[in-house]
């Protein structure tokens, strides 16, 4: 326990050092999710501007039967694997329906966070006493490799919530190529993509009127202050969100409001900021159908079907290996 948290801390420190020493400066959004960050993300999902969660939930609840049929889930026992399971709200709609069809499957949530897995397992055990659950903690690919040696059943892998959006295009392709490598030909992959739409709709989702998204970004500075002994003054930074309609990328920045120096004890270093210099915090990539098809093909899959919400804001895309 001691050594694994120490290792994690080193990685965090290393990444902060690398990001703040770069030009332009950046920090990785994967570090947003400490306890407070996870709480703020729950708040974001409830914001009127943050349409993503609502759209995906609409797809899952309105087209449960169609999704079930597209999975070909009735044919044989299978494993329903979820990468980065979160709080399981959308998945519970599927699980509920699947259980009522009287088919044999095991739900396998994979997450890096032990707490997230415990929380989800507790919730699902209460909600679905008959559900078979097998958790796998760790890095997605390693966890999938480990799991592969425990089960030879067909795998249906869920990667929901537009989590893929936090990868740039090249990174997304690398990710799916690695995923393909641990899948068999009859396995399936079900992915949530946020679609390109009115740029104003997208921008408001990342620049909400209650400034929850700003707090979500700022929280990473607080985390660096706490865990690495830094002296970031939050008032001297300002959250700025942008959406670029040509590359389809929403990006978040924390802008240094003035010339300032920040020191980080754990790194034994100081960092200079120019007035209005940005720290690039997060990318949330938006897709169109051609991009999704190209990405599938380039990583060894073909698109078997797409499910949309009523506004065509979002798609859950079903991929099969080719
Ligand atoms: C959890 C990555 C899907 O990019 O929309 C929400 C995170 N960032 N508001 C997203 C997030 C700012 C979210 N994902």
Short mmCIF file of C-alpha atoms in Angstrom, two decimals, residues 35-305:
data_model
loop_
_atom_site.label_atom_id
_atom_site.label_comp_id
_atom_site.label_asym_id
_atom_site.label_seq_id
_atom_site.Cartn_x
_atom_site.Cartn_y
_atom_site.Cartn_z
CA UNK A 35 -11.90 13.20 -4.04
CA UNK A 36 -12.83 16.85 -4.59
CA UNK A 37 -12.30 16.55 -8.35
CA UNK A 38 -14.59 13.51 -8.53
CA UNK A 39 -17.21 15.41 -6.54
CA UNK A 40 -16.92 18.41 -8.88
CA UNK A 41 -17.30 16.12 -11.90
CA UNK A 42 -20.54 14.79 -10.39
CA UNK A 43 -21.67 18.45 -10.14
CA UNK A 44 -20.69 19.05 -13.78
CA UNK A 45 -22.84 16.12 -14.90
CA UNK A 46 -25.85 17.80 -13.28
CA UNK A 47 -25.27 21.20 -14.96
CA UNK A 48 -27.90 22.26 -17.50
CA UNK A 49 -25.10 23.10 -19.99
CA UNK A 50 -23.40 19.71 -19.71
CA UNK A 51 -25.50 17.78 -22.23
CA UNK A 52 -23.15 14.78 -22.66
CA UNK A 53 -24.34 12.67 -19.72
CA UNK A 54 -28.00 13.39 -20.46
CA UNK A 55 -27.60 12.46 -24.13
CA UNK A 56 -25.87 9.18 -23.36
CA UNK A 57 -28.41 8.33 -20.68
CA UNK A 58 -31.21 9.03 -23.17
CA UNK A 59 -29.64 6.56 -25.62
CA UNK A 60 -29.24 3.87 -22.98
CA UNK A 61 -32.74 4.22 -21.58
CA UNK A 62 -34.58 4.80 -24.88
CA UNK A 63 -32.84 2.12 -26.96
CA UNK A 64 -32.03 -0.58 -24.42
CA UNK A 65 -33.69 -3.33 -26.44
CA UNK A 66 -31.97 -2.30 -29.69
CA UNK A 67 -28.59 -2.19 -27.94
CA UNK A 68 -29.23 -5.59 -26.39
CA UNK A 69 -30.06 -7.03 -29.80
CA UNK A 70 -27.03 -5.43 -31.46
CA UNK A 71 -24.81 -7.00 -28.79
CA UNK A 72 -26.09 -10.45 -29.83
CA UNK A 73 -26.15 -11.04 -26.10
CA UNK A 74 -28.69 -13.86 -26.13
CA UNK A 75 -26.48 -16.34 -27.97
CA UNK A 76 -23.89 -17.31 -25.36
CA UNK A 77 -22.60 -16.48 -21.91
CA UNK A 78 -20.46 -13.34 -22.01
CA UNK A 79 -18.51 -10.83 -19.94
CA UNK A 80 -19.74 -7.23 -19.88
CA UNK A 81 -16.54 -5.29 -19.27
CA UNK A 82 -16.59 -1.60 -18.42
CA UNK A 83 -13.46 0.55 -18.69
CA UNK A 84 -13.40 3.41 -16.16
CA UNK A 85 -16.72 2.46 -14.68
CA UNK A 86 -17.52 5.70 -12.83
CA UNK A 87 -20.78 5.56 -10.89
CA UNK A 88 -22.43 3.08 -13.25
CA UNK A 89 -25.66 5.05 -13.82
CA UNK A 90 -25.85 4.35 -17.56
CA UNK A 91 -24.60 0.81 -17.26
CA UNK A 92 -27.27 0.01 -14.66
CA UNK A 93 -29.93 0.55 -17.35
CA UNK A 94 -28.32 -2.16 -19.50
CA UNK A 95 -27.62 -4.47 -16.58
CA UNK A 96 -31.23 -4.22 -15.42
CA UNK A 97 -32.53 -5.11 -18.88
CA UNK A 98 -29.98 -7.90 -19.42
CA UNK A 99 -30.91 -9.51 -16.09
CA UNK A 100 -34.58 -9.52 -17.08
CA UNK A 101 -33.74 -11.35 -20.32
CA UNK A 102 -32.45 -14.21 -18.22
CA UNK A 103 -29.09 -14.42 -19.96
CA UNK A 104 -25.86 -15.47 -18.30
CA UNK A 105 -23.23 -12.76 -18.02
CA UNK A 106 -20.68 -11.36 -15.61
CA UNK A 107 -20.23 -7.63 -15.10
CA UNK A 108 -16.53 -6.71 -14.99
CA UNK A 109 -15.80 -3.09 -14.04
CA UNK A 110 -12.16 -2.08 -14.56
CA UNK A 111 -10.86 1.01 -12.84
CA UNK A 112 -7.59 2.37 -11.51
CA UNK A 113 -9.34 3.53 -8.31
CA UNK A 114 -10.08 0.98 -5.60
CA UNK A 115 -12.62 3.37 -4.05
CA UNK A 116 -14.52 3.78 -7.32
CA UNK A 117 -14.69 -0.03 -7.66
CA UNK A 118 -15.86 -0.52 -4.07
CA UNK A 119 -18.50 2.16 -4.40
CA UNK A 120 -19.82 0.68 -7.64
CA UNK A 121 -19.80 -2.90 -6.34
CA UNK A 122 -21.74 -1.88 -3.22
CA UNK A 123 -24.29 -0.01 -5.29
CA UNK A 124 -24.78 -2.83 -7.82
CA UNK A 125 -24.95 -5.54 -5.13
CA UNK A 126 -27.84 -3.70 -3.52
CA UNK A 127 -29.55 -2.84 -6.77
CA UNK A 128 -28.99 -6.24 -8.46
CA UNK A 129 -28.58 -9.04 -5.88
CA UNK A 130 -28.40 -11.64 -8.68
CA UNK A 131 -25.70 -9.93 -10.74
CA UNK A 132 -22.33 -11.65 -11.02
CA UNK A 133 -19.62 -9.02 -10.51
CA UNK A 134 -15.89 -9.47 -10.92
CA UNK A 135 -13.84 -6.31 -10.40
CA UNK A 136 -10.40 -5.75 -11.91
CA UNK A 137 -8.29 -2.96 -10.48
CA UNK A 138 -5.56 -1.35 -12.52
CA UNK A 139 -4.49 0.03 -15.83
CA UNK A 140 -7.03 -0.92 -18.55
CA UNK A 141 -4.76 -3.05 -20.71
CA UNK A 142 -2.99 -4.85 -17.91
CA UNK A 143 -6.33 -5.51 -16.21
CA UNK A 144 -7.75 -6.83 -19.49
CA UNK A 145 -4.73 -9.11 -19.97
CA UNK A 146 -5.14 -10.45 -16.42
CA UNK A 147 -8.83 -10.92 -16.91
CA UNK A 148 -8.30 -12.71 -20.23
CA UNK A 149 -6.46 -15.50 -18.42
CA UNK A 150 -9.41 -15.93 -16.03
CA UNK A 151 -12.20 -16.11 -18.59
CA UNK A 152 -12.49 -17.32 -22.17
CA UNK A 153 -16.02 -16.03 -22.69
CA UNK A 154 -17.05 -13.51 -25.30
CA UNK A 155 -16.25 -9.94 -24.22
CA UNK A 156 -18.42 -6.89 -24.70
CA UNK A 157 -16.32 -3.90 -23.72
CA UNK A 158 -17.92 -0.56 -22.74
CA UNK A 159 -15.97 2.68 -22.90
CA UNK A 160 -18.60 5.30 -22.14
CA UNK A 161 -19.06 8.92 -21.14
CA UNK A 162 -16.99 10.39 -23.99
CA UNK A 163 -13.90 9.52 -21.97
CA UNK A 164 -12.15 8.97 -25.30
CA UNK A 165 -12.46 12.76 -25.77
CA UNK A 166 -9.59 13.34 -23.35
CA UNK A 167 -7.24 11.74 -25.88
CA UNK A 168 -6.02 13.61 -28.93
CA UNK A 169 -6.66 11.92 -32.29
CA UNK A 170 -3.33 10.06 -32.48
CA UNK A 171 -3.57 8.95 -28.85
CA UNK A 172 -7.13 7.70 -29.42
CA UNK A 173 -5.93 5.54 -32.29
CA UNK A 174 -3.06 4.08 -30.20
CA UNK A 175 -5.58 3.33 -27.48
CA UNK A 176 -7.94 1.41 -29.78
CA UNK A 177 -5.07 -0.47 -31.44
CA UNK A 178 -3.97 -1.66 -27.98
CA UNK A 179 -7.54 -2.60 -27.14
CA UNK A 180 -7.90 -4.54 -30.40
CA UNK A 181 -4.79 -6.52 -29.46
CA UNK A 182 -6.47 -7.95 -26.35
CA UNK A 183 -9.79 -8.70 -28.12
CA UNK A 184 -10.95 -11.81 -29.97
CA UNK A 185 -12.73 -11.64 -33.34
CA UNK A 186 -16.21 -12.13 -31.88
CA UNK A 187 -15.80 -9.58 -29.07
CA UNK A 188 -17.45 -6.14 -29.30
CA UNK A 189 -16.58 -2.61 -28.28
CA UNK A 190 -19.22 0.00 -27.40
CA UNK A 191 -17.91 3.57 -27.23
CA UNK A 192 -19.47 6.93 -26.30
CA UNK A 193 -18.48 9.78 -28.64
CA UNK A 194 -19.56 13.39 -28.29
CA UNK A 195 -20.48 14.71 -31.74
CA UNK A 196 -19.66 18.02 -33.41
CA UNK A 197 -22.59 20.42 -33.14
CA UNK A 198 -23.33 24.15 -32.75
CA UNK A 199 -20.01 25.40 -31.35
CA UNK A 200 -21.91 27.57 -28.85
CA UNK A 201 -23.56 24.49 -27.35
CA UNK A 202 -20.17 22.82 -26.95
CA UNK A 203 -18.47 25.89 -25.53
CA UNK A 204 -21.16 26.42 -22.87
CA UNK A 205 -20.72 22.83 -21.70
CA UNK A 206 -17.09 23.69 -20.82
CA UNK A 207 -17.73 27.28 -19.70
CA UNK A 208 -20.76 26.90 -17.44
CA UNK A 209 -22.44 29.89 -15.81
CA UNK A 210 -21.93 28.53 -12.28
CA UNK A 211 -18.16 28.21 -12.84
CA UNK A 212 -18.13 24.58 -11.74
CA UNK A 213 -15.85 23.70 -14.69
CA UNK A 214 -13.51 26.50 -13.64
CA UNK A 215 -13.41 25.08 -10.10
CA UNK A 216 -12.82 21.59 -11.57
CA UNK A 217 -9.70 22.89 -13.38
CA UNK A 218 -8.53 25.04 -10.43
CA UNK A 219 -8.79 22.01 -8.16
CA UNK A 220 -5.72 20.53 -9.85
CA UNK A 221 -3.69 23.55 -8.65
CA UNK A 222 -5.05 22.96 -5.15
CA UNK A 223 -4.02 19.33 -5.45
CA UNK A 224 -0.49 20.33 -6.50
CA UNK A 225 -0.35 22.76 -3.56
CA UNK A 226 -1.41 20.02 -1.14
CA UNK A 227 0.44 16.99 -2.50
CA UNK A 228 3.59 18.60 -3.85
CA UNK A 229 3.90 21.59 -1.53
CA UNK A 230 3.33 24.25 -4.17
CA UNK A 231 2.18 27.83 -3.58
CA UNK A 232 -0.24 28.45 -6.46
CA UNK A 233 -2.55 31.36 -5.62
CA UNK A 234 -5.84 30.45 -7.28
CA UNK A 235 -7.00 34.08 -7.63
CA UNK A 236 -3.98 34.74 -9.86
CA UNK A 237 -5.23 32.26 -12.46
CA UNK A 238 -8.29 32.42 -14.65
CA UNK A 239 -10.09 29.55 -16.37
CA UNK A 240 -10.52 29.90 -20.13
CA UNK A 241 -12.39 27.43 -22.37
CA UNK A 242 -12.25 27.35 -26.16
CA UNK A 243 -13.79 25.33 -28.96
CA UNK A 244 -12.04 25.08 -32.31
CA UNK A 245 -14.54 24.07 -35.01
CA UNK A 246 -11.91 22.99 -37.56
CA UNK A 247 -10.20 20.36 -35.42
CA UNK A 248 -13.33 19.71 -33.32
CA UNK A 249 -11.47 20.17 -30.05
CA UNK A 250 -12.73 21.84 -26.88
CA UNK A 251 -9.78 22.88 -24.75
CA UNK A 252 -9.44 24.24 -21.21
CA UNK A 253 -6.68 26.52 -19.97
CA UNK A 254 -5.71 28.20 -16.74
CA UNK A 255 -4.31 31.62 -17.63
CA UNK A 256 -1.78 33.34 -15.42
CA UNK A 257 -3.33 36.74 -14.75
CA UNK A 258 0.06 38.36 -14.12
CA UNK A 259 3.81 37.84 -14.12
CA UNK A 260 4.45 35.46 -11.24
CA UNK A 261 6.70 32.76 -9.85
CA UNK A 262 5.33 29.56 -8.37
CA UNK A 263 7.50 27.23 -6.32
CA UNK A 264 6.95 23.53 -5.86
CA UNK A 265 8.74 22.07 -2.84
CA UNK A 266 8.60 18.42 -3.89
CA UNK A 267 10.30 19.36 -7.18
CA UNK A 268 12.73 21.74 -5.54
CA UNK A 269 11.96 24.15 -8.35
CA UNK A 270 10.30 27.41 -9.24
CA UNK A 271 8.31 28.13 -12.37
CA UNK A 272 8.01 31.52 -14.08
CA UNK A 273 4.74 32.65 -15.60
CA UNK A 274 4.40 35.52 -18.05
CA UNK A 275 1.28 37.69 -17.92
CA UNK A 276 -1.60 35.76 -19.54
CA UNK A 277 0.53 32.71 -20.19
CA UNK A 278 -1.70 29.62 -20.49
CA UNK A 279 -1.45 26.21 -18.84
CA UNK A 280 -3.18 23.77 -21.19
CA UNK A 281 -5.34 21.59 -18.94
CA UNK A 282 -7.69 19.41 -20.97
CA UNK A 283 -8.80 18.44 -24.46
CA UNK A 284 -12.34 17.19 -25.07
CA UNK A 285 -12.35 16.01 -28.69
CA UNK A 286 -15.63 16.13 -30.62
CA UNK A 287 -16.20 13.74 -33.50
CA UNK A 288 -18.18 13.48 -36.71
CA UNK A 289 -19.24 10.21 -38.33
CA UNK A 290 -16.41 10.15 -40.82
CA UNK A 291 -13.84 10.62 -38.05
CA UNK A 292 -15.42 7.73 -36.12
CA UNK A 293 -15.33 5.45 -39.16
CA UNK A 294 -11.76 6.38 -40.03
CA UNK A 295 -10.68 5.84 -36.44
CA UNK A 296 -12.37 2.43 -36.31
CA UNK A 297 -10.77 1.28 -39.55
CA UNK A 298 -7.33 2.66 -38.65
CA UNK A 299 -7.36 0.68 -35.42
CA UNK A 300 -8.60 -2.66 -36.76
CA UNK A 301 -12.37 -2.35 -36.30
CA UNK A 302 -15.46 -1.67 -38.33
CA UNK A 303 -18.52 0.26 -37.20
CA UNK A 304 -21.40 -2.19 -36.74
CA UNK A 305 -23.90 0.51 -35.77
#
